[in-house]
Coordinates of C-alpha atoms in Angstrom, one line a residue:
M110 CA 7.4 -37.3 -61.0
Y111 CA 10.7 -36.1 -59.7
H112 CA 9.3 -32.6 -59.1
A113 CA 6.3 -34.0 -57.1
L114 CA 8.6 -36.1 -54.9
N115 CA 11.0 -33.3 -54.5
G116 CA 8.1 -30.9 -53.4
S117 CA 6.8 -33.5 -51.0
L118 CA 10.3 -34.0 -49.5
R119 CA 10.6 -30.2 -49.2
L120 CA 7.3 -30.0 -47.3
R121 CA 8.5 -32.7 -44.9
V122 CA 11.8 -31.0 -44.3
V123 CA 10.0 -27.6 -43.6
H124 CA 7.5 -29.4 -41.4
Y125 CA 10.3 -31.1 -39.3
G126 CA 12.2 -27.9 -39.2
M127 CA 9.2 -26.0 -37.8
C128 CA 8.6 -28.8 -35.2
I129 CA 12.3 -28.6 -34.1
A130 CA 12.1 -24.8 -33.9
F131 CA 9.0 -25.1 -31.8
I132 CA 10.5 -27.6 -29.4
V133 CA 13.7 -25.5 -29.0
G134 CA 11.6 -22.4 -28.4
L135 CA 9.4 -24.1 -25.8
T136 CA 12.5 -25.5 -24.1
L137 CA 14.1 -22.1 -23.9
L138 CA 10.8 -20.6 -22.5
L139 CA 10.6 -23.3 -19.8
A140 CA 14.2 -22.8 -18.9
A141 CA 13.6 -19.1 -18.5
C142 CA 10.7 -19.9 -16.1
E143 CA 13.1 -22.1 -14.0
S144 CA 15.8 -19.6 -14.1
T145 CA 18.0 -19.2 -11.0
S146 CA 18.6 -15.6 -11.7
E147 CA 16.0 -14.8 -9.1
P148 CA 17.9 -13.4 -6.1
T149 CA 15.9 -15.3 -3.5
F150 CA 13.9 -18.5 -3.3
R151 CA 10.9 -19.5 -1.1
R152 CA 11.3 -22.2 1.5
P153 CA 9.5 -23.4 4.6
A154 CA 10.3 -21.2 7.6
W155 CA 12.4 -22.2 10.6
L156 CA 10.2 -22.3 13.7
G157 CA 13.1 -21.4 16.0
S158 CA 14.0 -22.6 19.4
P159 CA 11.7 -22.8 22.4
P160 CA 9.9 -20.9 23.7
R161 CA 8.0 -20.7 20.4
T162 CA 4.5 -19.3 20.2
I163 CA 1.4 -18.7 18.0
Q164 CA -0.5 -15.6 18.9
A165 CA -4.2 -16.1 18.7
P166 CA -7.3 -15.4 20.7
D167 CA -8.2 -18.0 23.4
T168 CA -11.8 -17.9 22.3
V169 CA -13.3 -17.3 18.8
R170 CA -16.8 -17.5 17.3
A171 CA -17.8 -20.3 14.9
G172 CA -18.0 -19.1 11.3
V173 CA -16.3 -15.7 12.1
P174 CA -12.8 -15.1 10.7
F175 CA -10.1 -14.2 13.2
S176 CA -6.5 -13.1 13.0
A177 CA -3.6 -15.0 14.4
T178 CA 0.2 -14.6 14.0
A179 CA 2.8 -17.3 13.4
F180 CA 6.5 -16.5 13.7
A181 CA 9.4 -17.4 11.5
A182 CA 12.9 -17.4 13.1
G183 CA 16.1 -16.5 11.3
S184 CA 18.9 -14.0 10.9
G185 CA 18.3 -10.4 12.0
S186 CA 19.3 -9.4 8.4
I187 CA 16.0 -9.0 6.7
Q188 CA 17.5 -9.7 3.3
C189 CA 18.5 -13.2 4.6
N190 CA 15.0 -14.1 6.0
Q191 CA 12.1 -12.3 4.4
P192 CA 8.6 -13.5 5.6
D193 CA 6.7 -14.8 2.6
G194 CA 3.2 -15.7 3.8
A195 CA 1.5 -19.0 4.6
S196 CA -0.3 -21.8 3.0
I197 CA -3.5 -22.8 5.0
A198 CA -5.3 -26.1 4.9
Q199 CA -8.5 -25.5 7.0
G200 CA -10.2 -28.6 8.4
I201 CA -13.1 -29.0 10.8
R202 CA -11.1 -29.0 14.0
V203 CA -7.5 -28.4 12.7
A204 CA -6.0 -25.6 10.7
R205 CA -2.6 -26.6 9.2
V206 CA -0.6 -23.4 8.5
E207 CA 2.7 -23.8 6.7
I208 CA 4.8 -20.7 6.9
F209 CA 7.4 -19.5 4.4
V210 CA 10.4 -17.2 4.0
R211 CA 12.4 -16.0 1.1
V212 CA 16.2 -16.6 1.5
P213 CA 19.0 -15.4 -0.8
R214 CA 20.7 -17.5 -3.4
G215 CA 24.5 -17.7 -3.3
N216 CA 26.9 -16.4 -0.7
V217 CA 25.2 -13.6 1.0
P218 CA 26.5 -12.4 4.4
C219 CA 23.9 -12.8 7.1
T220 CA 24.1 -11.8 10.8
R221 CA 24.1 -14.6 13.3
D222 CA 21.6 -13.0 15.7
L223 CA 18.2 -14.6 16.1
K224 CA 15.0 -12.7 15.3
Y225 CA 11.4 -13.7 15.0
Y226 CA 9.4 -12.3 12.1
P227 CA 5.6 -12.2 12.3
I228 CA 3.5 -13.9 9.6
P229 CA -0.1 -12.8 9.9
I230 CA -2.8 -15.4 9.1
S231 CA -6.6 -15.4 9.0
L232 CA -8.6 -18.4 10.1
T233 CA -12.2 -19.5 10.5
F234 CA -13.5 -22.5 12.4
A235 CA -17.0 -23.4 11.4
T236 CA -18.2 -25.5 14.4
A237 CA -18.1 -25.0 18.2
G238 CA -15.7 -27.0 20.3
V239 CA -11.9 -27.0 20.9
S240 CA -9.9 -26.5 17.6
T241 CA -6.2 -26.6 16.9
I242 CA -3.9 -24.3 15.0
R243 CA -0.9 -26.3 13.8
V244 CA 1.9 -24.2 12.4
V245 CA 4.4 -26.2 10.2
G246 CA 7.9 -25.1 9.4
T247 CA 11.4 -26.6 9.7
K248 CA 13.3 -27.9 12.7
Q249 CA 16.4 -26.0 12.0
N250 CA 17.5 -23.2 9.7
S251 CA 19.3 -25.4 7.2
E252 CA 19.0 -27.0 3.8
T253 CA 17.6 -30.2 5.2
Y254 CA 14.0 -28.9 5.7
A255 CA 13.1 -31.5 8.3
L256 CA 9.5 -30.6 9.2
D257 CA 8.5 -29.4 12.7
S258 CA 5.3 -28.2 14.0
L259 CA 3.9 -26.1 16.8
E260 CA 0.2 -26.2 18.0
R261 CA -2.2 -24.0 19.9
S262 CA -5.7 -24.7 20.9
V263 CA -8.6 -22.2 20.7
V264 CA -12.1 -22.6 22.0
V265 CA -14.8 -22.1 19.3
V266 CA -18.1 -20.9 20.7
P267 CA -21.4 -20.8 18.8

């Protein structure tokens, strides 16, 4: 009886040990995914100071993709403000375009000059009428990320 109990106890200890090892391994894996060793991080782009613009055609065809360009403002040092694409939520009459940049972690020297970086986007409006391109970014180039937006209307013809 002592041997059966001892064997059962050993099984439980091995089982618990394997569970703990799994949890520790999973925690380390997740920590590696969240590592801050990445030299840059993605954040919403600063839209800059007026005059700001969205380049797009005045008239587009319904159902036909067209190109437009949003602009991210920032330091003239490209390592301090790398354009990093856009997230597009396309509605019937409004396309919400959130633009992003990659900025360095830590204390990286950046020039204080202002430059606008193009971020190309592709949009399609399905129905005829007046539609809006709304570019969303931040009000100022800071850590607060207060949202700001800029709009441009386009005429969609059949």
